[in-house]
Amino acid sequence: MTSDMETDAVRVESSLWIQNKRYRALLSGWYFSWTEVDKKNRDRKTVSVPVSEVIAVEEGQVDIQPQKRVEDTDRDFTLFYVKRNIRSRGQCTSWSLGRTQFCCPSRDLRDQWVGQLRTALKTHSPSRPHRLLVFINPYGGKKRGKQIYHSLVAPLFELAGISSHVVVTDRAHQARDHILKKDLTGFDGVICVGGDGMFSELLHGVIGRTQQEAGISEHDPNAVLQPCDLHIGIIPAGSTDCVCFATVGINDPVTSTLHIIIGDSQPLDVCSVHHHSMLVRYSVSLVGYGFYGDVLAESERHRWMGPVRYDYSGCLMYLCNRSYPGIVEYLPADPQRSSPRDNSRCLSGCHVCAESTERLFPHSDTSSLYSSKLSQYSSESEGEWVRVEGRFRCVSLTCMSSSCPRSPKGLSPSAHLADGTGDLILVRDTNPLGFLTYLHRHTTTQDQFDLPFVEVHRVKAVRFSLPPGEVEEEEDDHEEERGRQSNTEEGPEDPEKHFSHNIDNRKSISQQHLAEWVKGRETANSKKRKKVFLCGPCCSKPPSVSVWNCDGEILPQTEISCRVHGQLVRLFARGIEDGAVPWTCHEGNRNCKARCSLHN
């Protein structure tokens, strides 16, 4: 065994055996690689693993699937690492746990390899989490949250030496309240095992606690919010896992767990939604008015249908052929930096987001980026507002592509995760066929913005208001609905509805009020529905205003203001990998610097 100790890197090299084949193993710099050597001492296929993607190094013959098994042998050690599974073209690569068992000529050599690999792991992966706070939603999705955690996630955490405190939630806002009120000293991150609703609770809890500790009022629309230190991890286990899909590229619990273990860190823009001087919610994916709000409101009436209720409600709302008047004002972002029509994609290592970090935090280094108060908006809020008025099929603001399995490129394919901007999409009133074309293009490679009634703008802030006459009509409708609700008896609460998260109940509308508001909207046209049961909303008088869909939750307010806060939180993720097939060195070039096949 040869060892070359340097100030910046350690180089270790020796012959090792995998089963009955001899390999030349090399630990150099940021990579550990092993090359098969034939009987004539010629190099063949090389496998290279970044040290940062090594999960664990264990003495002996170790396996954790289907359950942990350890056979203590004197000359063996087992390497666990991230293994990429090549999928069909156009699909994101999933991750799994790779395992390779090495045999050394002697126990001393085995001990040297284990020691050097563990030292390199600590040196090159200083930001890995050691203790995590895990929240499990047992009601989300197919109600498999606890099973997913205990069968897939917990064994990997144990292998990587990560301790976790698990909280199984049994009421709404429990995760948010825990983060806001409990002592979080010693935790390196918070993890949600659930869907987008559960993630929203963690998001609001982490942001709220950070602002409380910094003495910043979240209800001030012009406040410069403090970036959050505590990382958030997502283990997908819900009905919708759009945030996970848009930041990782795939909804797979094992892939997300491995991102958490190796300490990946992805900054994320967050949009604050205010009604006058009151914080309503935070959003990371969609704030949508019109069609998307109507679909969500209608789907709430059919929760018994499960996830298919979204398809049913979408078809129903399309047939209703509704449009709504509104006034949209927005603050444009700098078009020289990026554009929603530039056909770029925000992938792992995105240069636009990297440049935005330097722009948003000009006087901080990476290590202290999220540990001091920073005035990132000193010059960002300057600019001239643009006003657009008319009738709209839908008004959407998204801080990410909002991609999902059915729409792989999302609402805005060129949106960025961490550039401090959002994409405003305005779909004006048009004929049904035109709107259907717009919706269909979300599922294809065609440009959904290349339509005469669609416009998209990269913005830093948005305001939405109703024309003067519509404001009075909306207030009259709400007053009438409140009168009808006064004698209405509430039904039993749906267990899944228990996890609808209307955040910040200190000053915002309560969950009970929201349920009454939605129920009142249904009661307003109940008599007409009885007469046209088969057609339902399609044949009833259309409402004068729609509702806002904010990351899958209904907002009771119509007139709102939105502002994008650049890189406000950080996720255990690295963005979507491009899925390119790794380079394999079949000729065994020793000067390839380990850029060859990642795994066999």
Coordinates of C-alpha atoms in Angstrom, one line a residue:
M1 CA 0.0 0.0 0.0
T2 CA 1.3 3.4 -1.0
S3 CA 0.3 6.6 0.8
D4 CA 1.2 10.1 -0.2
M5 CA 0.3 12.7 2.5
E6 CA -0.2 16.2 1.2
T7 CA -1.6 19.4 2.7
D8 CA -4.7 19.4 0.6
A9 CA -5.3 15.8 -0.3
V10 CA -4.5 12.2 0.7
R11 CA -3.5 9.7 -1.9
V12 CA -3.8 6.0 -1.0
E13 CA -3.3 3.1 -3.5
S14 CA -3.2 -0.7 -3.2
S15 CA -4.5 -3.9 -4.7
L16 CA -7.9 -5.1 -3.4
W17 CA -10.2 -8.0 -4.3
I18 CA -13.9 -8.0 -5.1
Q19 CA -15.0 -11.6 -5.1
N20 CA -12.2 -13.3 -7.1
K21 CA -11.2 -10.4 -9.2
R22 CA -8.2 -8.1 -8.5
Y23 CA -8.7 -4.4 -8.5
R24 CA -6.4 -1.4 -8.1
A25 CA -8.0 0.9 -5.6
L26 CA -7.1 4.6 -5.4
L27 CA -8.2 7.2 -3.0
S28 CA -7.1 10.6 -4.4
G29 CA -8.4 14.0 -3.7
W30 CA -12.2 14.0 -3.9
Y31 CA -12.7 10.5 -5.4
F32 CA -12.3 6.9 -4.5
S33 CA -12.0 4.6 -7.5
W34 CA -11.3 1.0 -8.2
T35 CA -10.1 -0.4 -11.6
E36 CA -10.3 -4.1 -12.6
V37 CA -6.9 -5.6 -13.5
D38 CA -6.7 -8.6 -15.8
K39 CA -4.2 -11.5 -15.7
K40 CA -1.8 -9.5 -17.9
N41 CA -1.9 -6.6 -15.5
R42 CA -3.9 -4.5 -17.9
D43 CA -6.5 -2.0 -16.7
R44 CA -10.1 -2.6 -17.6
K45 CA -13.3 -1.0 -16.4
T46 CA -13.0 1.7 -13.7
V47 CA -15.7 2.7 -11.2
S48 CA -15.3 6.0 -9.4
V49 CA -17.3 7.4 -6.5
P50 CA -17.0 11.0 -5.2
V51 CA -16.0 10.9 -1.5
S52 CA -18.9 13.3 -0.8
E53 CA -21.3 10.6 -2.0
V54 CA -20.0 7.8 0.2
I55 CA -22.7 6.9 2.8
A56 CA -20.6 4.7 5.1
V57 CA -17.6 2.5 5.4
E58 CA -18.1 -0.6 7.6
E59 CA -15.6 -3.2 8.8
G60 CA -16.5 -6.8 7.7
Q61 CA -19.2 -8.0 5.4
V62 CA -22.2 -5.8 6.0
D63 CA -25.6 -5.7 4.4
I64 CA -28.8 -3.8 5.5
Q65 CA -31.3 -5.3 3.1
P66 CA -33.8 -6.8 3.8
Q67 CA -32.4 -6.4 7.3
K68 CA -29.0 -5.5 8.8
R69 CA -26.5 -8.4 8.7
V70 CA -22.9 -8.1 9.9
E71 CA -20.3 -10.8 9.4
D72 CA -17.1 -9.7 11.1
T73 CA -14.1 -10.8 9.0
D74 CA -10.5 -9.7 9.5
R75 CA -9.7 -8.6 6.0
D76 CA -13.0 -7.3 4.5
F77 CA -14.7 -3.9 4.5
T78 CA -17.9 -2.8 2.9
L79 CA -18.4 0.5 1.1
F80 CA -21.9 2.1 0.9
Y81 CA -22.4 4.9 -1.6
V82 CA -24.9 6.7 -3.9
K83 CA -25.7 4.7 -7.0
R84 CA -27.4 6.3 -9.9
N85 CA -29.9 4.3 -11.8
I86 CA -30.0 5.1 -15.5
R87 CA -33.5 5.6 -16.7
S88 CA -35.1 6.2 -20.1
R89 CA -34.2 9.4 -22.0
G90 CA -36.0 12.4 -20.6
Q91 CA -36.5 11.0 -17.1
C92 CA -34.5 12.1 -14.1
T93 CA -32.0 9.6 -12.6
S94 CA -33.1 8.0 -9.4
W95 CA -30.6 7.2 -6.6
S96 CA -30.2 3.9 -4.7
L97 CA -27.8 2.6 -2.1
G98 CA -24.7 1.1 -3.8
R99 CA -22.8 -1.6 -1.9
T100 CA -19.3 -3.0 -2.7
Q101 CA -17.4 -5.5 -0.5
F102 CA -13.6 -5.3 -0.7
C103 CA -11.1 -8.0 0.5
C104 CA -7.6 -6.9 1.6
P105 CA -4.5 -9.0 1.8
S106 CA -4.2 -8.3 5.5
R107 CA -6.1 -7.0 8.5
D108 CA -3.6 -4.1 8.9
L109 CA -4.3 -3.0 5.3
R110 CA -8.0 -3.3 5.9
D111 CA -7.8 -1.0 8.9
Q112 CA -5.7 1.5 7.0
W113 CA -8.3 1.7 4.2
V114 CA -11.2 2.1 6.6
G115 CA -9.4 4.8 8.6
Q116 CA -8.4 6.8 5.5
L117 CA -11.8 6.6 3.9
R118 CA -13.5 7.7 7.1
T119 CA -11.1 10.6 7.5
A120 CA -11.6 11.6 3.9
L121 CA -15.4 11.4 4.5
K122 CA -15.2 13.9 7.4
T123 CA -12.8 16.2 5.5
H124 CA -14.9 16.4 2.3
S125 CA -18.4 16.3 3.8
P126 CA -18.3 18.7 6.8
S127 CA -21.9 19.8 6.3
R128 CA -23.6 16.4 6.7
P129 CA -26.4 16.3 9.3
H130 CA -25.9 14.4 12.5
R131 CA -29.3 14.9 14.2
L132 CA -32.6 15.5 12.6
L133 CA -36.2 16.3 13.7
V134 CA -38.6 14.1 11.6
F135 CA -42.3 14.8 11.3
I136 CA -44.5 12.0 9.8
N137 CA -48.0 12.7 8.5
P138 CA -49.8 9.3 8.9
Y139 CA -52.9 10.5 6.9
G140 CA -51.3 11.9 3.8
G141 CA -51.4 10.3 0.4
K142 CA -52.1 6.6 0.7
K143 CA -51.4 6.7 4.5
R144 CA -48.1 5.0 4.1
G145 CA -46.0 7.7 5.8
K146 CA -44.9 5.6 8.8
Q147 CA -44.3 2.5 6.7
I148 CA -42.1 4.5 4.3
Y149 CA -40.1 6.0 7.1
H150 CA -39.4 2.8 9.1
S151 CA -38.8 0.5 6.1
L152 CA -36.8 2.8 3.8
V153 CA -35.6 5.9 5.6
A154 CA -34.7 4.9 9.1
P155 CA -32.3 2.0 8.1
L156 CA -30.3 4.5 5.9
F157 CA -30.2 7.1 8.6
E158 CA -28.8 4.4 11.0
L159 CA -26.2 3.3 8.5
A160 CA -25.0 6.9 8.1
G161 CA -24.8 7.5 11.8
I162 CA -27.7 10.0 11.9
S163 CA -29.8 10.1 15.0
S164 CA -33.4 11.3 14.6
H165 CA -36.3 12.4 16.8
V166 CA -39.6 11.3 15.3
V167 CA -42.9 13.0 15.8
V168 CA -46.0 11.4 14.3
T169 CA -48.5 14.3 13.9
D170 CA -52.2 13.8 14.8
R171 CA -53.5 17.3 14.3
A172 CA -53.3 20.3 12.0
H173 CA -50.4 22.7 12.6
Q174 CA -48.7 20.3 15.0
A175 CA -45.4 20.3 13.1
R176 CA -45.5 24.1 12.7
D177 CA -46.2 24.7 16.4
H178 CA -43.5 22.3 17.4
I179 CA -40.9 24.2 15.3
L180 CA -42.1 27.6 16.6
K181 CA -42.2 26.7 20.3
K182 CA -39.9 23.8 21.1
D183 CA -36.1 23.8 21.8
L184 CA -34.4 22.9 18.5
T185 CA -30.8 23.1 19.9
G186 CA -28.7 20.4 18.3
F187 CA -30.8 19.7 15.3
D188 CA -29.2 20.1 11.9
G189 CA -32.5 20.0 10.0
V190 CA -36.2 19.2 10.0
I191 CA -37.7 16.5 7.8
C192 CA -41.2 15.9 6.6
V193 CA -42.5 12.5 5.6
G194 CA -45.6 13.5 3.7
G195 CA -46.9 15.7 0.9
D196 CA -46.8 19.4 0.0
G197 CA -49.2 20.2 2.8
M198 CA -46.8 18.8 5.4
F199 CA -43.9 20.6 3.8
S200 CA -45.8 23.8 4.0
E201 CA -46.1 23.4 7.8
L202 CA -42.4 23.0 8.1
L203 CA -41.8 25.9 5.8
H204 CA -44.0 28.3 7.8
G205 CA -42.5 27.0 11.1
V206 CA -38.9 27.5 10.1
I207 CA -39.5 30.9 8.5
G208 CA -41.7 32.1 11.4
R209 CA -39.2 31.0 14.1
T210 CA -36.3 32.6 12.2
Q211 CA -38.1 35.9 12.0
Q212 CA -39.2 35.8 15.6
E213 CA -35.6 35.3 16.8
A214 CA -34.5 38.1 14.5
G215 CA -37.2 40.5 15.7
I216 CA -38.8 40.9 12.2
S217 CA -42.5 41.2 11.7
E218 CA -43.8 38.8 9.1
H219 CA -46.9 40.9 8.6
D220 CA -44.9 43.9 7.2
P221 CA -45.1 43.5 3.4
N222 CA -41.9 45.5 3.0
A223 CA -39.9 43.7 5.7
V224 CA -36.5 42.2 4.7
L225 CA -36.8 38.6 5.9
Q226 CA -33.9 36.8 7.6
P227 CA -32.7 33.8 5.7
C228 CA -33.1 30.5 7.6
D229 CA -30.3 28.4 8.9
L230 CA -32.3 25.2 9.5
H231 CA -32.4 23.0 6.5
I232 CA -35.7 21.3 5.4
G233 CA -35.8 17.8 3.9
I234 CA -38.7 16.2 2.1
I235 CA -39.5 12.5 2.0
P236 CA -42.3 12.2 -0.6
A237 CA -45.3 10.4 0.8
G238 CA -48.4 12.5 0.0
S239 CA -51.1 12.9 -2.6
T240 CA -49.1 15.6 -4.3
D241 CA -45.3 16.0 -4.0
C242 CA -44.7 18.8 -6.4
V243 CA -42.0 20.6 -4.4
C244 CA -40.0 17.4 -4.1
F245 CA -40.4 16.7 -7.8
A246 CA -39.4 20.2 -8.8
T247 CA -36.3 20.3 -6.6
V248 CA -35.0 16.7 -7.0
G249 CA -36.6 15.6 -10.3
I250 CA -38.3 12.5 -9.0
N251 CA -40.6 11.4 -6.2
D252 CA -38.6 8.6 -4.7
P253 CA -38.2 8.3 -0.9
V254 CA -34.7 6.6 -1.2
T255 CA -33.4 9.3 -3.5
S256 CA -34.6 12.0 -1.2
T257 CA -33.1 10.2 1.9
L258 CA -29.7 10.0 0.3
H259 CA -29.7 13.7 -0.6
I260 CA -30.4 14.3 3.1
I261 CA -27.6 12.0 4.3
I262 CA -24.9 13.5 2.2
G263 CA -25.9 17.0 3.2
D264 CA -26.9 18.5 -0.1
S265 CA -28.0 22.1 0.1
Q266 CA -30.3 23.8 -2.4
P267 CA -31.4 27.4 -1.7
L268 CA -35.0 28.1 -2.5
D269 CA -36.9 31.3 -3.2
V270 CA -40.1 31.9 -1.2
C271 CA -43.0 34.1 -2.1
S272 CA -44.8 35.9 0.8
V273 CA -48.6 36.6 0.3
H274 CA -50.1 39.5 2.1
H275 CA -53.6 40.9 2.4
H276 CA -53.2 44.6 3.3
S277 CA -50.9 44.4 6.5
M278 CA -51.5 40.8 7.3
L279 CA -49.4 37.8 6.2
V280 CA -51.7 35.2 4.6
R281 CA -49.2 32.4 3.6
Y282 CA -45.9 31.6 2.1
S283 CA -45.6 29.9 -1.2
V284 CA -42.8 28.1 -3.1
S285 CA -44.6 26.7 -6.1
L286 CA -48.0 28.2 -7.2
V287 CA -50.1 31.1 -6.4
G288 CA -53.0 30.8 -8.9
Y289 CA -56.2 32.7 -9.5
G290 CA -59.0 31.7 -11.8
F291 CA -58.9 28.2 -13.3
Y292 CA -56.4 26.8 -10.8
G293 CA -58.3 28.3 -7.9
D294 CA -61.7 27.0 -9.2
V295 CA -60.3 23.5 -9.6
L296 CA -59.0 23.4 -6.0
A297 CA -62.3 24.8 -4.6
E298 CA -64.3 22.3 -6.6
S299 CA -62.0 19.4 -5.6
E300 CA -62.6 20.2 -1.9
R301 CA -66.2 19.1 -2.4
H302 CA -65.2 15.7 -3.7
R303 CA -62.4 14.6 -1.3
W304 CA -64.1 11.2 -1.0
M305 CA -62.9 10.6 -4.6
G306 CA -59.2 10.6 -3.6
P307 CA -56.6 12.0 -6.0
V308 CA -58.9 11.5 -9.0
R309 CA -60.9 14.4 -7.7
Y310 CA -58.4 16.8 -9.3
D311 CA -59.0 15.3 -12.8
Y312 CA -62.7 15.4 -12.3
S313 CA -62.7 19.0 -11.0
G314 CA -60.3 20.1 -13.8
C315 CA -62.7 18.8 -16.5
L316 CA -65.7 20.3 -14.8
M317 CA -64.1 23.7 -14.5
Y318 CA -62.9 23.6 -18.1
L319 CA -66.5 23.0 -19.2
C320 CA -67.6 25.9 -17.1
N321 CA -65.6 28.2 -19.4
R322 CA -65.1 30.9 -16.8
S323 CA -63.0 34.1 -16.9
Y324 CA -62.7 36.8 -14.3
P325 CA -61.9 40.6 -14.3
G326 CA -58.9 41.8 -12.5
I327 CA -56.1 44.3 -12.2
V328 CA -52.5 42.9 -12.1
E329 CA -49.5 45.1 -11.2
Y330 CA -46.0 43.7 -11.2
L331 CA -42.5 44.8 -10.6
P332 CA -40.3 43.4 -13.5
A333 CA -37.0 41.7 -12.9
D334 CA -33.9 42.6 -14.8
P335 CA -34.4 41.1 -18.3
Q336 CA -30.6 41.0 -18.9
R337 CA -30.1 38.3 -16.3
S338 CA -32.6 35.8 -17.4
S339 CA -36.0 35.4 -19.2
P340 CA -38.9 33.0 -18.9
R341 CA -38.6 32.5 -22.7
D342 CA -34.9 31.8 -22.9
N343 CA -35.4 28.0 -23.1
S344 CA -33.0 27.4 -20.2
R345 CA -33.5 24.9 -17.4
C346 CA -32.6 25.3 -13.8
L347 CA -30.5 22.2 -13.2
S348 CA -28.1 21.2 -10.5
G349 CA -25.2 23.7 -10.4
C350 CA -27.3 26.4 -12.2
H351 CA -25.1 29.4 -13.1
V352 CA -28.1 31.8 -12.9
C353 CA -28.8 30.8 -9.3
A354 CA -25.1 30.9 -8.4
E355 CA -24.8 34.4 -9.8
S356 CA -27.9 35.4 -7.9
T357 CA -26.3 34.2 -4.6
E358 CA -23.5 36.7 -5.2
R359 CA -26.0 39.4 -6.1
L360 CA -28.4 38.8 -3.2
F361 CA -25.6 38.4 -0.6
P362 CA -22.7 40.5 -1.9
H363 CA -20.8 40.9 1.4
S364 CA -20.9 37.4 2.7
D365 CA -19.0 34.2 2.2
T366 CA -20.6 30.8 1.9
S367 CA -19.9 29.8 5.4
S368 CA -21.7 32.7 7.0
L369 CA -24.3 33.2 4.3
Y370 CA -27.2 32.2 6.5
S371 CA -26.0 33.2 9.9
S372 CA -26.2 37.0 9.7
K373 CA -28.8 39.6 8.9
L374 CA -28.5 40.6 5.2
S375 CA -30.1 43.5 3.3
Q376 CA -30.6 41.7 0.0
Y377 CA -33.3 44.0 -1.2
S378 CA -31.5 47.3 -0.8
S379 CA -31.5 47.8 -4.6
E380 CA -33.8 44.9 -5.7
S381 CA -37.0 46.7 -4.8
E382 CA -36.3 49.6 -7.1
G383 CA -38.1 49.8 -10.4
E384 CA -41.3 50.9 -12.1
W385 CA -44.5 48.9 -11.7
V386 CA -46.4 47.7 -14.7
R387 CA -50.2 47.5 -14.7
V388 CA -52.4 45.1 -16.7
E389 CA -56.2 45.1 -16.6
G390 CA -58.7 42.8 -18.3
R391 CA -60.5 39.5 -18.1
F392 CA -58.3 36.4 -17.3
R393 CA -58.8 32.7 -17.5
C394 CA -56.0 32.4 -14.9
V395 CA -53.3 34.4 -13.2
S396 CA -50.4 32.4 -11.9
L397 CA -47.2 33.2 -10.0
T398 CA -44.6 30.5 -9.6
C399 CA -41.1 30.6 -8.0
M400 CA -40.1 27.3 -9.6
S401 CA -41.0 25.3 -12.7
S402 CA -43.8 23.6 -10.8
S403 CA -43.1 20.5 -12.7
C404 CA -44.8 17.2 -11.8
P405 CA -45.1 13.7 -13.3
R406 CA -48.0 14.7 -15.5
S407 CA -46.3 18.0 -16.6
P408 CA -42.5 17.2 -16.6
K409 CA -41.6 20.7 -17.6
G410 CA -44.2 22.5 -15.4
L411 CA -46.0 25.7 -15.6
S412 CA -42.9 27.7 -16.4
P413 CA -40.1 25.4 -17.7
S414 CA -37.4 28.1 -17.5
A415 CA -38.2 29.3 -13.9
H416 CA -35.3 29.1 -11.4
L417 CA -35.3 27.8 -7.9
A418 CA -33.0 30.5 -6.4
D419 CA -32.6 33.6 -8.5
G420 CA -34.9 35.8 -6.4
T421 CA -37.6 36.1 -9.0
G422 CA -40.9 34.5 -9.9
D423 CA -42.7 34.0 -13.2
L424 CA -46.0 35.7 -13.7
I425 CA -48.3 34.0 -16.2
L426 CA -51.3 35.8 -17.5
V427 CA -53.9 33.9 -19.6
R428 CA -56.4 36.3 -21.0
D429 CA -60.0 35.3 -21.8
T430 CA -60.2 33.2 -25.0
N431 CA -62.3 30.6 -26.6
P432 CA -62.5 27.1 -25.1
L433 CA -60.4 25.5 -27.8
G434 CA -57.6 28.0 -27.3
F435 CA -57.6 27.4 -23.5
L436 CA -57.6 23.7 -24.0
T437 CA -54.5 24.1 -26.3
Y438 CA -52.8 26.0 -23.5
L439 CA -53.5 23.3 -21.0
H440 CA -52.5 20.5 -23.3
R441 CA -49.1 22.0 -24.0
H442 CA -48.1 21.6 -20.4
T443 CA -48.0 17.9 -21.1
T444 CA -45.9 18.1 -24.3
T445 CA -42.7 19.8 -25.4
Q446 CA -44.6 22.6 -27.2
D447 CA -44.2 26.1 -25.9
Q448 CA -47.3 26.9 -23.8
F449 CA -46.4 30.7 -23.9
D450 CA -46.4 30.8 -27.7
L451 CA -50.1 31.7 -27.9
P452 CA -51.6 35.1 -28.6
F453 CA -53.7 35.2 -25.3
V454 CA -50.8 34.2 -23.0
E455 CA -48.0 36.4 -21.7
V456 CA -45.3 35.6 -19.1
H457 CA -43.1 38.0 -17.2
R458 CA -40.2 37.5 -14.8
V459 CA -41.0 39.6 -11.7
K460 CA -40.0 40.4 -8.2
A461 CA -43.4 41.4 -6.8
V462 CA -47.1 41.2 -7.8
R463 CA -50.3 42.9 -6.7
F464 CA -53.8 41.8 -7.7
S465 CA -57.0 43.8 -7.2
L466 CA -60.5 43.9 -8.5
P467 CA -62.1 46.6 -10.5
P468 CA -64.1 49.0 -8.3
G469 CA -67.5 47.6 -9.1
E470 CA -66.3 44.0 -8.6
V471 CA -65.0 44.9 -5.1
E472 CA -68.5 46.0 -4.0
E473 CA -70.2 42.9 -5.5
E474 CA -67.7 40.6 -3.8
E475 CA -68.4 42.1 -0.4
D476 CA -72.1 41.8 -0.9
D477 CA -71.7 38.1 -1.9
H478 CA -69.6 37.4 1.2
E479 CA -72.1 39.2 3.5
E480 CA -75.0 37.2 2.0
E481 CA -73.1 33.9 2.4
R482 CA -72.2 34.7 6.0
G483 CA -76.0 35.3 6.7
R484 CA -76.8 31.9 5.1
Q485 CA -74.2 30.2 7.2
S486 CA -75.4 31.4 10.6
N487 CA -78.0 28.6 10.9
T488 CA -75.9 25.9 9.2
E489 CA -74.8 23.0 11.3
E490 CA -71.2 21.8 10.7
G491 CA -70.5 18.2 9.7
P492 CA -67.8 15.9 11.0
E493 CA -64.2 16.8 10.1
D494 CA -62.5 14.9 7.3
P495 CA -59.2 13.3 8.6
E496 CA -57.3 14.4 5.5
K497 CA -58.7 17.9 5.7
H498 CA -57.2 17.9 9.2
F499 CA -53.9 18.4 7.4
S500 CA -54.9 21.4 5.3
H501 CA -52.6 24.1 6.6
N502 CA -53.8 27.7 6.7
I503 CA -50.7 29.2 8.4
D504 CA -50.3 31.8 11.1
N505 CA -53.6 31.6 12.9
R506 CA -52.6 34.4 15.2
K507 CA -53.9 37.1 12.8
S508 CA -55.0 35.2 9.7
I509 CA -58.3 33.7 8.9
S510 CA -58.8 30.5 11.0
Q511 CA -59.2 27.1 9.5
Q512 CA -62.8 27.0 10.7
H513 CA -63.6 30.3 9.1
L514 CA -62.0 29.0 5.8
A515 CA -64.2 25.9 5.9
E516 CA -67.3 28.0 6.5
W517 CA -66.3 30.4 3.7
V518 CA -65.9 27.5 1.2
K519 CA -69.1 26.0 2.5
G520 CA -70.9 29.3 2.2
R521 CA -69.8 29.6 -1.5
E522 CA -71.3 26.2 -2.1
T523 CA -74.6 27.1 -0.2
A524 CA -75.0 30.3 -2.3
N525 CA -75.9 28.3 -5.4
S526 CA -77.4 25.2 -3.7
K527 CA -80.9 25.8 -5.0
K528 CA -79.8 26.1 -8.6
R529 CA -77.7 23.0 -8.3
K530 CA -80.7 21.0 -7.2
K531 CA -82.4 21.8 -10.4
V532 CA -79.4 21.0 -12.7
F533 CA -77.8 18.2 -10.8
L534 CA -76.2 16.6 -13.8
C535 CA -74.6 19.8 -15.0
G536 CA -73.7 21.2 -11.6
P537 CA -71.6 24.4 -11.7
C538 CA -71.6 24.5 -15.5
C539 CA -75.2 25.5 -15.7
S540 CA -75.3 27.7 -12.6
K541 CA -74.6 31.4 -12.6
P542 CA -70.8 31.8 -12.6
P543 CA -69.4 33.7 -9.6
S544 CA -68.1 37.2 -10.1
V545 CA -64.7 36.4 -8.4
S546 CA -62.6 33.3 -8.2
V547 CA -60.3 32.1 -5.3
W548 CA -56.6 31.9 -4.9
N549 CA -54.8 28.5 -4.9
C550 CA -51.7 28.9 -2.8
D551 CA -49.7 25.7 -2.9
G552 CA -52.8 23.6 -2.8
E553 CA -54.6 25.7 -0.1
I554 CA -57.5 28.1 -0.7
L555 CA -57.0 31.7 0.3
P556 CA -60.2 33.5 1.5
Q557 CA -58.9 36.9 0.3
T558 CA -59.1 38.0 -3.3
E559 CA -57.0 41.2 -3.3
I560 CA -53.4 40.2 -2.4
S561 CA -49.8 41.3 -2.8
C562 CA -46.9 38.9 -3.4
R563 CA -43.2 39.4 -3.0
V564 CA -40.4 37.0 -3.8
H565 CA -37.7 36.6 -1.1
G566 CA -34.5 35.3 -2.7
Q567 CA -33.0 32.1 -1.2
L568 CA -35.0 32.4 2.0
V569 CA -34.8 28.7 2.9
R570 CA -32.5 25.8 2.1
L571 CA -33.5 22.2 1.3
F572 CA -31.6 19.0 1.5
A573 CA -31.4 18.7 -2.3
R574 CA -29.1 19.7 -5.2
G575 CA -31.6 20.6 -7.9
I576 CA -32.5 18.4 -10.9
E577 CA -29.6 16.4 -12.4
D578 CA -29.6 16.4 -16.2
G579 CA -29.7 12.6 -16.4
A580 CA -26.8 12.3 -18.8
V581 CA -25.3 8.9 -19.1
P582 CA -22.0 8.8 -17.1
W583 CA -18.7 8.4 -19.0
T584 CA -17.3 4.9 -18.7
C585 CA -13.5 4.3 -19.0
H586 CA -13.3 0.9 -20.6
E587 CA -9.7 1.4 -21.4
G588 CA -8.8 2.2 -17.8
N589 CA -7.1 5.5 -18.3
R590 CA -5.4 6.4 -15.0
N591 CA -5.4 10.1 -15.9
C592 CA -9.2 10.4 -16.2
K593 CA -9.3 12.0 -12.7
A594 CA -12.2 9.7 -11.8
R595 CA -14.7 11.2 -14.2
C596 CA -15.7 7.8 -15.4
S597 CA -18.6 5.5 -14.6
L598 CA -20.0 6.4 -11.2
H599 CA -21.2 2.9 -10.4
N600 CA -21.3 -0.6 -11.9

